[in-house]
Short mmCIF file of C-alpha atoms in Angstrom, two decimals:
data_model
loop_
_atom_site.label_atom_id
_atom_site.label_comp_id
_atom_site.label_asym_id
_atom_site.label_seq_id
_atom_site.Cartn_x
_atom_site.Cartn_y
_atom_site.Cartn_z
CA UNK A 298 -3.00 -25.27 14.36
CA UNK A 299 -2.00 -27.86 16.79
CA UNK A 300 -4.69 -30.20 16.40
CA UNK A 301 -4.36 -30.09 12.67
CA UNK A 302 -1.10 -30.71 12.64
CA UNK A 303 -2.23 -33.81 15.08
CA UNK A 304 -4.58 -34.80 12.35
CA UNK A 305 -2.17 -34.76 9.62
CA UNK A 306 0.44 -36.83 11.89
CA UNK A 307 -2.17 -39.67 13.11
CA UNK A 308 -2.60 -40.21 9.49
CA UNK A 309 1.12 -40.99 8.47
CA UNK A 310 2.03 -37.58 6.88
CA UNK A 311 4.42 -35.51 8.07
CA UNK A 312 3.05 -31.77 9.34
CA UNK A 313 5.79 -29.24 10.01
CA UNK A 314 5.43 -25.02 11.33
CA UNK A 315 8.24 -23.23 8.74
CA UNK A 316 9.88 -20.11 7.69
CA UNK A 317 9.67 -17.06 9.65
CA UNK A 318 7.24 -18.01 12.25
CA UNK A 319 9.98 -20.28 13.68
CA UNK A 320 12.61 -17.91 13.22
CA UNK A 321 10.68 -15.46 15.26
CA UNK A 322 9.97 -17.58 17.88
CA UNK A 323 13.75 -18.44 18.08
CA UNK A 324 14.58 -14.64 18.58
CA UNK A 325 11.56 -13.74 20.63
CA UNK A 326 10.18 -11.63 17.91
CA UNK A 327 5.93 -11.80 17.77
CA UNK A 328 4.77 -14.12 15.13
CA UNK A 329 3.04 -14.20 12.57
CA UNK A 330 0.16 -17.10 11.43
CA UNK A 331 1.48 -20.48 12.24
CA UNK A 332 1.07 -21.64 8.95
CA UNK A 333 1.99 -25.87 8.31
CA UNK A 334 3.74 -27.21 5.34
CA UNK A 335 3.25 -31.47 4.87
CA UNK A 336 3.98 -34.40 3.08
CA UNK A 337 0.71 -34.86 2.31
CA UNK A 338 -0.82 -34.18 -1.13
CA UNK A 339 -3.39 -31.68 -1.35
CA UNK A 340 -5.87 -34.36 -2.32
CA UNK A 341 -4.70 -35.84 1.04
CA UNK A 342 -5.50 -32.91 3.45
CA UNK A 343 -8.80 -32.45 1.87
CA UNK A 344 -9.49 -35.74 2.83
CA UNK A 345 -8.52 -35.47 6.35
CA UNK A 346 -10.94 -32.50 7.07
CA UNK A 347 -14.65 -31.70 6.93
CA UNK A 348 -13.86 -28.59 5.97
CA UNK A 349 -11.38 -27.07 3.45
CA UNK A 350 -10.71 -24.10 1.54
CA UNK A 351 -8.78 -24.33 -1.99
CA UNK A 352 -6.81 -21.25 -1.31
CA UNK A 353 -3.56 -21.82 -3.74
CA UNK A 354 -4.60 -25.40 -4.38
CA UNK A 355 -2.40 -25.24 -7.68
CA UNK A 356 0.75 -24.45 -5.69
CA UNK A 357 -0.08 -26.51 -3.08
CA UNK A 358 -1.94 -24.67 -0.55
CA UNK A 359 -5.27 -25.81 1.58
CA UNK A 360 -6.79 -23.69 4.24
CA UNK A 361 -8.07 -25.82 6.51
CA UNK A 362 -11.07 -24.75 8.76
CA UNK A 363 -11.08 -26.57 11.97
CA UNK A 364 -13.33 -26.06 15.28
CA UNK A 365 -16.07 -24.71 16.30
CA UNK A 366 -17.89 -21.08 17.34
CA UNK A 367 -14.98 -18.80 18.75
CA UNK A 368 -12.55 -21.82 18.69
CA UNK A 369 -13.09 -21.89 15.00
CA UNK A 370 -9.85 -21.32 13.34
CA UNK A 371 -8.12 -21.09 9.86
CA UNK A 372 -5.01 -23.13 8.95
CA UNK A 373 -3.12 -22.55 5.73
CA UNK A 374 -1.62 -26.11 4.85
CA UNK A 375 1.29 -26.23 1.97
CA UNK A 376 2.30 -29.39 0.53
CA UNK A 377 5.93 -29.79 0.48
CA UNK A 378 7.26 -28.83 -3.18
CA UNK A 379 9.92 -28.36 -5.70
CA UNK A 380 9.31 -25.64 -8.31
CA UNK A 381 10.20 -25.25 -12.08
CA UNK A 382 11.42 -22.33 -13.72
CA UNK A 383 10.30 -18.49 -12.95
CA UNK A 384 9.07 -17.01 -16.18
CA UNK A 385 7.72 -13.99 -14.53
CA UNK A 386 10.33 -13.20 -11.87
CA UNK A 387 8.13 -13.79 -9.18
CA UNK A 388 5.68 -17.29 -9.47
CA UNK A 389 7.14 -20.51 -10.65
CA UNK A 390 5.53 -21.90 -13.73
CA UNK A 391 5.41 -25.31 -12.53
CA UNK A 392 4.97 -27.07 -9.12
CA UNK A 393 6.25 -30.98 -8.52
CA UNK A 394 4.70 -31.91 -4.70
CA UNK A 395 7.00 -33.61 -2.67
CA UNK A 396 7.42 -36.03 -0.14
CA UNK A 397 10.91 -35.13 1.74
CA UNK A 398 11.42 -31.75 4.14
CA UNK A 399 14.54 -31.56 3.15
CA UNK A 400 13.77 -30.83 -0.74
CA UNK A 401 10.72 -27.90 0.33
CA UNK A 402 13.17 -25.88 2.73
CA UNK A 403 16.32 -26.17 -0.45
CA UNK A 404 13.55 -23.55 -2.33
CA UNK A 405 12.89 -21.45 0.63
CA UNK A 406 15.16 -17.49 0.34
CA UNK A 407 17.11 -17.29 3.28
CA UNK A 408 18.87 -19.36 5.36
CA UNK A 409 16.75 -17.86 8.72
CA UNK A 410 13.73 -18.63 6.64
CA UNK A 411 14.26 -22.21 6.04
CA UNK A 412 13.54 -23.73 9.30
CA UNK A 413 11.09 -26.30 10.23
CA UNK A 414 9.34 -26.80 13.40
CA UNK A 415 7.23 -30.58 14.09
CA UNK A 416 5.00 -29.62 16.73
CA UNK A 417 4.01 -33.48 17.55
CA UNK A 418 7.28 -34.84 17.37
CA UNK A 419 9.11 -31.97 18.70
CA UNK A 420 11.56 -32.04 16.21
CA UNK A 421 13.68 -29.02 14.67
CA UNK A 422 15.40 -28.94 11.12
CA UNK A 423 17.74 -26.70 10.27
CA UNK A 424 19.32 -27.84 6.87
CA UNK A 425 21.68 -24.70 5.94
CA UNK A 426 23.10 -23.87 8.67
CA UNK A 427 20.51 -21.22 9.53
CA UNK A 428 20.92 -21.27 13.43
CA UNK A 429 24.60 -20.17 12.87
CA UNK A 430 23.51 -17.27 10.61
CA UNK A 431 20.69 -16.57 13.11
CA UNK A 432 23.25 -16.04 15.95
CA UNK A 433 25.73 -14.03 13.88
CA UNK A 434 22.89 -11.60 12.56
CA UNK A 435 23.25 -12.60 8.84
CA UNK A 436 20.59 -12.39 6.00
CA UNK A 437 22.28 -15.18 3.57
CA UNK A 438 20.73 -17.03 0.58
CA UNK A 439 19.64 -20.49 0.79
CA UNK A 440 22.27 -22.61 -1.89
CA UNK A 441 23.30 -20.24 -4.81
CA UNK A 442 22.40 -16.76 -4.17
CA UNK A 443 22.25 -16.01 -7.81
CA UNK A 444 19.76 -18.72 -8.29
CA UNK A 445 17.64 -17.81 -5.60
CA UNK A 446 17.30 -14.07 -7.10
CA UNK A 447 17.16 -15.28 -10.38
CA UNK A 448 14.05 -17.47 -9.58
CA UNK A 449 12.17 -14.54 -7.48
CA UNK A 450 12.94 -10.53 -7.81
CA UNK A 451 11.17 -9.67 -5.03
CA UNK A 452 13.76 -11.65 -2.59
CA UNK A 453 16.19 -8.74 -3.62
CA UNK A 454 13.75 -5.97 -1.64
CA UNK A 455 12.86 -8.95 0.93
CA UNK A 456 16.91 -9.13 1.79
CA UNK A 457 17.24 -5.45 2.44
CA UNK A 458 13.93 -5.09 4.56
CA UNK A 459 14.60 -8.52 6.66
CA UNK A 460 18.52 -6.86 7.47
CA UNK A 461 16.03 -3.43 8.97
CA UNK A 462 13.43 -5.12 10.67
CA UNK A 463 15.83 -8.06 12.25
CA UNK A 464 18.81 -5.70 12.75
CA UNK A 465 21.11 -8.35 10.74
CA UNK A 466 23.69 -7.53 7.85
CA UNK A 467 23.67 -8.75 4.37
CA UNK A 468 25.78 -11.48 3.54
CA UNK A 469 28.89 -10.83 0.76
CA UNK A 470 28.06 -13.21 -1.67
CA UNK A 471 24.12 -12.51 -1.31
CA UNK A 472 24.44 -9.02 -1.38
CA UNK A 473 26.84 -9.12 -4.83
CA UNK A 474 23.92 -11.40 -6.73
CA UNK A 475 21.66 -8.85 -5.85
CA UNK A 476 23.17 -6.48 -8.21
CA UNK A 477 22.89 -9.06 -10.90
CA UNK A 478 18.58 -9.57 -10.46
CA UNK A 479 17.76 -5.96 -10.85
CA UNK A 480 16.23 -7.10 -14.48
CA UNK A 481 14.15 -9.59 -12.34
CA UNK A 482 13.34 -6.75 -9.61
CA UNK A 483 12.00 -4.61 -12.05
CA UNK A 484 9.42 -7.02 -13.31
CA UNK A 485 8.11 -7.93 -9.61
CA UNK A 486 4.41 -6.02 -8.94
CA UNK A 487 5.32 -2.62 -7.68
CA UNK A 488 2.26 -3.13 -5.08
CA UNK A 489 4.49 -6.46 -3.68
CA UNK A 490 7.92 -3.74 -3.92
CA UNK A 491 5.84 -1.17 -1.97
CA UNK A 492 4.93 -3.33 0.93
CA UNK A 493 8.42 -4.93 1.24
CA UNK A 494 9.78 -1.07 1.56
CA UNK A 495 7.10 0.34 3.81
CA UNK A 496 8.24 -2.42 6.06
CA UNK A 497 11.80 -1.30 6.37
CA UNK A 498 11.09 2.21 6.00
CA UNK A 499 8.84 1.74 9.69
CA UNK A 500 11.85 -0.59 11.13
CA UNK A 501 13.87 0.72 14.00
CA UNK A 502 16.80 0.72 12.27
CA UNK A 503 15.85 1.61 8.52
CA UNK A 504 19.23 2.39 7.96
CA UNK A 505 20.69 -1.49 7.63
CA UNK A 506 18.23 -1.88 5.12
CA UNK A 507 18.55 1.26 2.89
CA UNK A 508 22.73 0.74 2.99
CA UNK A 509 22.89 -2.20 0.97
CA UNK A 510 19.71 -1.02 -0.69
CA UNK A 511 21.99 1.92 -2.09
CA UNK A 512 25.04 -0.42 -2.23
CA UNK A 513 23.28 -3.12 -4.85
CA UNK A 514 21.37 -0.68 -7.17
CA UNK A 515 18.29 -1.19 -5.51
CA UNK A 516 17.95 2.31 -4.39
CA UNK A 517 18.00 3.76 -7.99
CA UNK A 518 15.69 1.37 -9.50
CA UNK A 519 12.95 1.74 -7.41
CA UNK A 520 13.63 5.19 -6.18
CA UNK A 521 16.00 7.06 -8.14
CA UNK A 522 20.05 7.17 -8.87
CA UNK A 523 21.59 9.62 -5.96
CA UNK A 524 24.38 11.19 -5.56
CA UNK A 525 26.44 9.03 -2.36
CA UNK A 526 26.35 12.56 -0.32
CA UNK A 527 22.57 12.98 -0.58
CA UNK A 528 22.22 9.12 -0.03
CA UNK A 529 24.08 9.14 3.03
CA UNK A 530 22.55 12.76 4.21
CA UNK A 531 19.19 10.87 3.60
CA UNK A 532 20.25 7.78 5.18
CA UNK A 533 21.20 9.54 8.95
CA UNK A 534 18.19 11.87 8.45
CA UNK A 535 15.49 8.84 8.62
CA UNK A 536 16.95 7.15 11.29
CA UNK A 537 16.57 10.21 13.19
CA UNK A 538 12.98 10.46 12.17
CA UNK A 539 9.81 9.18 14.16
CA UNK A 540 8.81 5.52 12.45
CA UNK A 541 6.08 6.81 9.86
CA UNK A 542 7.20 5.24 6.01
CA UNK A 543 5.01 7.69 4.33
CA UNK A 544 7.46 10.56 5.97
CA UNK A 545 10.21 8.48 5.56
CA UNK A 546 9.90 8.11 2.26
CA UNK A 547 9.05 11.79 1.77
CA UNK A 548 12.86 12.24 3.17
CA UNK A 549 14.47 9.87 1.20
CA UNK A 550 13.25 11.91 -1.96
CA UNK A 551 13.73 15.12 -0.89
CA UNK A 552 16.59 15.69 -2.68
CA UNK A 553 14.36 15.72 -6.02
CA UNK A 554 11.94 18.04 -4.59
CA UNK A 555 12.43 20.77 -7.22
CA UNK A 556 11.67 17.84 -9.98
CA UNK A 557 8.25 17.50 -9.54
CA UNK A 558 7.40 15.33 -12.32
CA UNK A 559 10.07 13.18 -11.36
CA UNK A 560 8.77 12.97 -7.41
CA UNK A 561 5.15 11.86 -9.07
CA UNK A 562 6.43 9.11 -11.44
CA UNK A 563 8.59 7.63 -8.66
CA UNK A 564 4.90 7.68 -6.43
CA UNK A 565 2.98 6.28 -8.91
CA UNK A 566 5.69 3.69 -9.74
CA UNK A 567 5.21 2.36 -5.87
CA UNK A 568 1.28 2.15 -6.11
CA UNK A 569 0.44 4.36 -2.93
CA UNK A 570 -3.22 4.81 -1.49
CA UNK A 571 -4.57 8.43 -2.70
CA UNK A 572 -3.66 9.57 1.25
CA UNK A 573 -0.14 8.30 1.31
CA UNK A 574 0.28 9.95 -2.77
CA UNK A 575 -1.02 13.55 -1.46
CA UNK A 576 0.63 13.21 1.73
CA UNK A 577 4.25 12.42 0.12
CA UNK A 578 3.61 15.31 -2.47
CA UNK A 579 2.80 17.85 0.26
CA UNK A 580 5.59 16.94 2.05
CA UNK A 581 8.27 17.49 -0.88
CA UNK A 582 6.78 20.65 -1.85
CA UNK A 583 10.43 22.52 -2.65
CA UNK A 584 8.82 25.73 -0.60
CA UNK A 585 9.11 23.45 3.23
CA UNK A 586 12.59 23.98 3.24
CA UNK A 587 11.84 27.64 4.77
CA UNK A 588 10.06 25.96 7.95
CA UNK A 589 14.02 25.56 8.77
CA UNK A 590 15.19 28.87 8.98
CA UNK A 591 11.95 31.34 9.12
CA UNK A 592 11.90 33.23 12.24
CA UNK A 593 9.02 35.73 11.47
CA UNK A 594 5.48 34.22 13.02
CA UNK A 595 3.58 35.86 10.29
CA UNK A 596 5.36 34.10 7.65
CA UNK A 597 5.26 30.81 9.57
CA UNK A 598 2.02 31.00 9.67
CA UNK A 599 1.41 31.80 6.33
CA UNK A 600 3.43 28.89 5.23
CA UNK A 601 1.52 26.52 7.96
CA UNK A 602 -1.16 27.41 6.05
CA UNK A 603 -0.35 27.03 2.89
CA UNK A 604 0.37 23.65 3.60
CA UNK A 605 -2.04 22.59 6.12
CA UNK A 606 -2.34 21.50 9.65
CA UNK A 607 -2.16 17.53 8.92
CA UNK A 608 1.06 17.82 7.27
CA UNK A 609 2.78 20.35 9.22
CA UNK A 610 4.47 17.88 12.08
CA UNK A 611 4.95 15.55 9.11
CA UNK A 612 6.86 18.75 7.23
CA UNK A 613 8.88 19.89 10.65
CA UNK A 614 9.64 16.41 11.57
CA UNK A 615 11.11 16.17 7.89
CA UNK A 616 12.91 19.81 7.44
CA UNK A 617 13.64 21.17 10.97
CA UNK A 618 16.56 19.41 13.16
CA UNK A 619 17.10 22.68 15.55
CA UNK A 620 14.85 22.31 18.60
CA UNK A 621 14.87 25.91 19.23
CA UNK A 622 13.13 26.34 15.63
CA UNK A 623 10.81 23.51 16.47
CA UNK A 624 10.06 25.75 19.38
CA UNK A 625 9.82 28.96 17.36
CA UNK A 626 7.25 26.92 14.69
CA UNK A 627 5.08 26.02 17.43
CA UNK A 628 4.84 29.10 19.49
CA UNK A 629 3.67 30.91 15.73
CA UNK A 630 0.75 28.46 14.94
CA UNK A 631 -0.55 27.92 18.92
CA UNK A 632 -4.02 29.45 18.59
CA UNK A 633 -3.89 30.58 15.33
CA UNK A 634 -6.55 29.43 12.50
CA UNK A 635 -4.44 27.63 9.14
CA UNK A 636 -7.65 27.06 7.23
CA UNK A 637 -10.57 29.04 6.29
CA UNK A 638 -12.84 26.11 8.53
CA UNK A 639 -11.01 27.16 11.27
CA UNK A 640 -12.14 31.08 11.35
CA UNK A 641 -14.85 31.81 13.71
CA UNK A 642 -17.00 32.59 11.21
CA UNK A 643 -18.18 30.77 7.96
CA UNK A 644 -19.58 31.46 4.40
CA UNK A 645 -23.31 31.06 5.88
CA UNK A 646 -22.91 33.84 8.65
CA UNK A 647 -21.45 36.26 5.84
CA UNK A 648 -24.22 35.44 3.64
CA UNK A 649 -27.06 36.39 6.43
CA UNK A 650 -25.55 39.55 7.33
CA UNK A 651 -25.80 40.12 3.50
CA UNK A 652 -22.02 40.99 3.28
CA UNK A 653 -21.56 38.26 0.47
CA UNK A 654 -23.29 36.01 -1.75
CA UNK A 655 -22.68 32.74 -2.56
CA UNK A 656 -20.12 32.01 -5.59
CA UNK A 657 -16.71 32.40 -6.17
CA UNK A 658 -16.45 35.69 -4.67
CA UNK A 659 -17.53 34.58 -1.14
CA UNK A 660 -14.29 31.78 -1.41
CA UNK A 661 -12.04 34.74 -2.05
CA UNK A 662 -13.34 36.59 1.04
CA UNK A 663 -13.16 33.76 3.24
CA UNK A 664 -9.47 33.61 2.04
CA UNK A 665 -8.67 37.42 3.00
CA UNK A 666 -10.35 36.63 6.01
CA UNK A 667 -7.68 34.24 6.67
CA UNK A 668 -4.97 35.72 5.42
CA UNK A 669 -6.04 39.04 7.78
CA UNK A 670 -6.09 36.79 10.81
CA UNK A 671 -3.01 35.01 9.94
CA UNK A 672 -1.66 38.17 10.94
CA UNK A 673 -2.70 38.61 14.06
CA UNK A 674 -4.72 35.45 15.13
CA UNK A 675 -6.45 37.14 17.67
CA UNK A 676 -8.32 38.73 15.09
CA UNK A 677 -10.24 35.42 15.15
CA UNK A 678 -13.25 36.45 16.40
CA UNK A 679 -16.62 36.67 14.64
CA UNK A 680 -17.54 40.49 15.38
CA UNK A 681 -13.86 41.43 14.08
CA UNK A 682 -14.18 39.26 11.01
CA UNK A 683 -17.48 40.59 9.94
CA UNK A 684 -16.44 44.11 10.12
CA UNK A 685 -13.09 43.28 8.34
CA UNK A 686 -15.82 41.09 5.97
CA UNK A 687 -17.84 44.28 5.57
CA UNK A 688 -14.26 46.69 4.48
CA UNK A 689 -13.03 44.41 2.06
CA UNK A 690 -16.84 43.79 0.59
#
């Protein structure tokens, strides 16, 4: 990145590191790609390079590919620009390239987002008074807050994730134009709404993000309206919880377990992979609540079962705050089979010793089988499973 940024400079263009790669370096956060804006057209930085990549080249944006072998790397460079209006809540519909810093960071969201960095001339811009809002721990809109979520929806979700993952706190006056850009929120890509809240939901502190998340109305547009109890019940419960979204999320819905079709649209509306869809559905299944209060192994296990080893830390870590039950969960399933691939003996060994043949009635076997072990798991053994195979032949 350097010596692009040295190639931009020695030809009279300015070549500046922006946005949240400075920001994290500032707070000692990792960073991201080290991405350059510039004066320079994009015309201009294709000239400058041997090899270039037109990555966004009608917004502005040239990947550079500079070096050699391992040393080879790949620099995104952004012409500075002003944009036109936002017709689809999310992209401008016009660019104008520019030639002044000052102008590209005035379109940038948040104040701690719109700093610049000259790695040749060592200089550092800060234009709004982000270094102030840095130090006070303050998420605040560049200019007019309204504007800003006017022009882009998805800075609404992007406010509430960066006050989770940075530990800051929403500023007043960005936090009450957020409640006036829902309409614009709701036409951002739910794929681009479903990264922004995976992020906070695997934060630390998940909890500064999904309070002003409930406060502006995000919370029931892109989960569901909530009653404030079962907001704030759901609220403590995550922070509590180990830092996996997908069982995060599971929690934050829980309350609408017993609406099923409800639970599904609100899935599909986030565009999950297949795994974190089935996962998220097996872990509101309405009949998890009982992993809290059942005491019988038998029925624990039953219930383990039912809903299978993979999810069953997921469903504890979600349901069960009492240690001692945690205890009394894991002390039922130690040793003991939950799936019919886990019995010591398998549809193939049934069908040699000619207690079964292969169809539909060998599946229902296999689940007695387990169902008679889940009893007493010791049963697992393949001479007392094909003599209990051979009764219930």
């Amino acid at each position: 990145m350097l010596e692009v940024a040295q190639i931009i400079h020695d030809a009279g263009h300015e070549a500046v590191v922006v946005g949240g790669a400075v920001r994290d370096a500032l707070i000692g956060r990792p960073q991201g790609d080290w991405d350059l804006a510039t004066s320079a057209t994009p015309t201009e930085v294709q000239a400058l390079f041997r090899r270039t990549i037109p990555t966004g080249i009608d917004h502005g944006t040239i990947t550079v590919v500079h070096g050699r072998g391992d040393e080879r790397v790949h620099t995104e460079v952004t012409t500075f620009r002003g944009e036109g209006r936002y017709d689809d809540g999310r992209r401008p519909s016009e660019v104008r390239f520019l030639r002044e810093l000052q102008e590209d960071l005035a379109r940038r969201d948040f104040t701690v987002n719109a700093f610049a960095w000259n790695p040749i001339t060592q200089v550092f811009t800060d234009c709004f008074a982000g270094l102030a809002d840095l130090h006070a721990g303050v998420i605040r809109a560049v200019g007019d807050p309204v504007q800003r979520f006017q022009e882009d929806g998805l800075r609404a979700m992007r406010a509430v994730r960066l006050c989770a993952t940075l530990e800051y706190r929403l500023d007043a006056a960005t936090q009450m134009a957020i409640g006036g850009a829902l309409e614009i929120l709701a036409r951002v890509s739910r794929e681009r709404v479903h990264v922004e809240l995976f992020k906070l939901l695997e934060s630390r502190r998940p909890a500064l993000g999904l309070e002003p998340m409930a406060d502006t109305g995000i919370w029931a547009q892109v989960l569901a309206p909530m009653g404030g109890a079962e907001i704030e019940a759901a609220v403590s419960a995550v922070e509590l919880m180990r830092p996996d979204p997908v069982v995060r999320l599971a929690r934050l819905l829980w309350p609408l377990r017993s609406e099923r079709a409800q639970i599904e649209a609100i899935i599909d509306g986030l565009k999950p992979s297949r795994d974190e869809r089935a996962r998220i559905l097996a872990l509101t299944d309405p009949a998890n609540a009982a992993l809290a209060r059942l005491r019988d192994p038998v029925a624990i296990r039953k219930l383990a079962a039912a809903l299978g080893r993979r999810h069953l830390a997921d469903a504890t870590d979600l349901v069960v705050r009492e240690w001692s039950q945690l205890v009394t969960i894991e002390e039922a399933v130690r040793g003991a089979p939950l799936a019919i691939s886990e019995l010591a003996i398998g549809g193939k060994e049934l069908v040699a010793a000619g207690v079964a043949t292969p169809g539909p009635e060998l599946g229902k076997l296999l689940a007695d089988l387990l169902d008679w072990v889940l009893e007493l798991p010791a049963r697992n053994a393949a001479p007392e499973l094909l003599a209990q195979a051979r009764l219930l032949a």
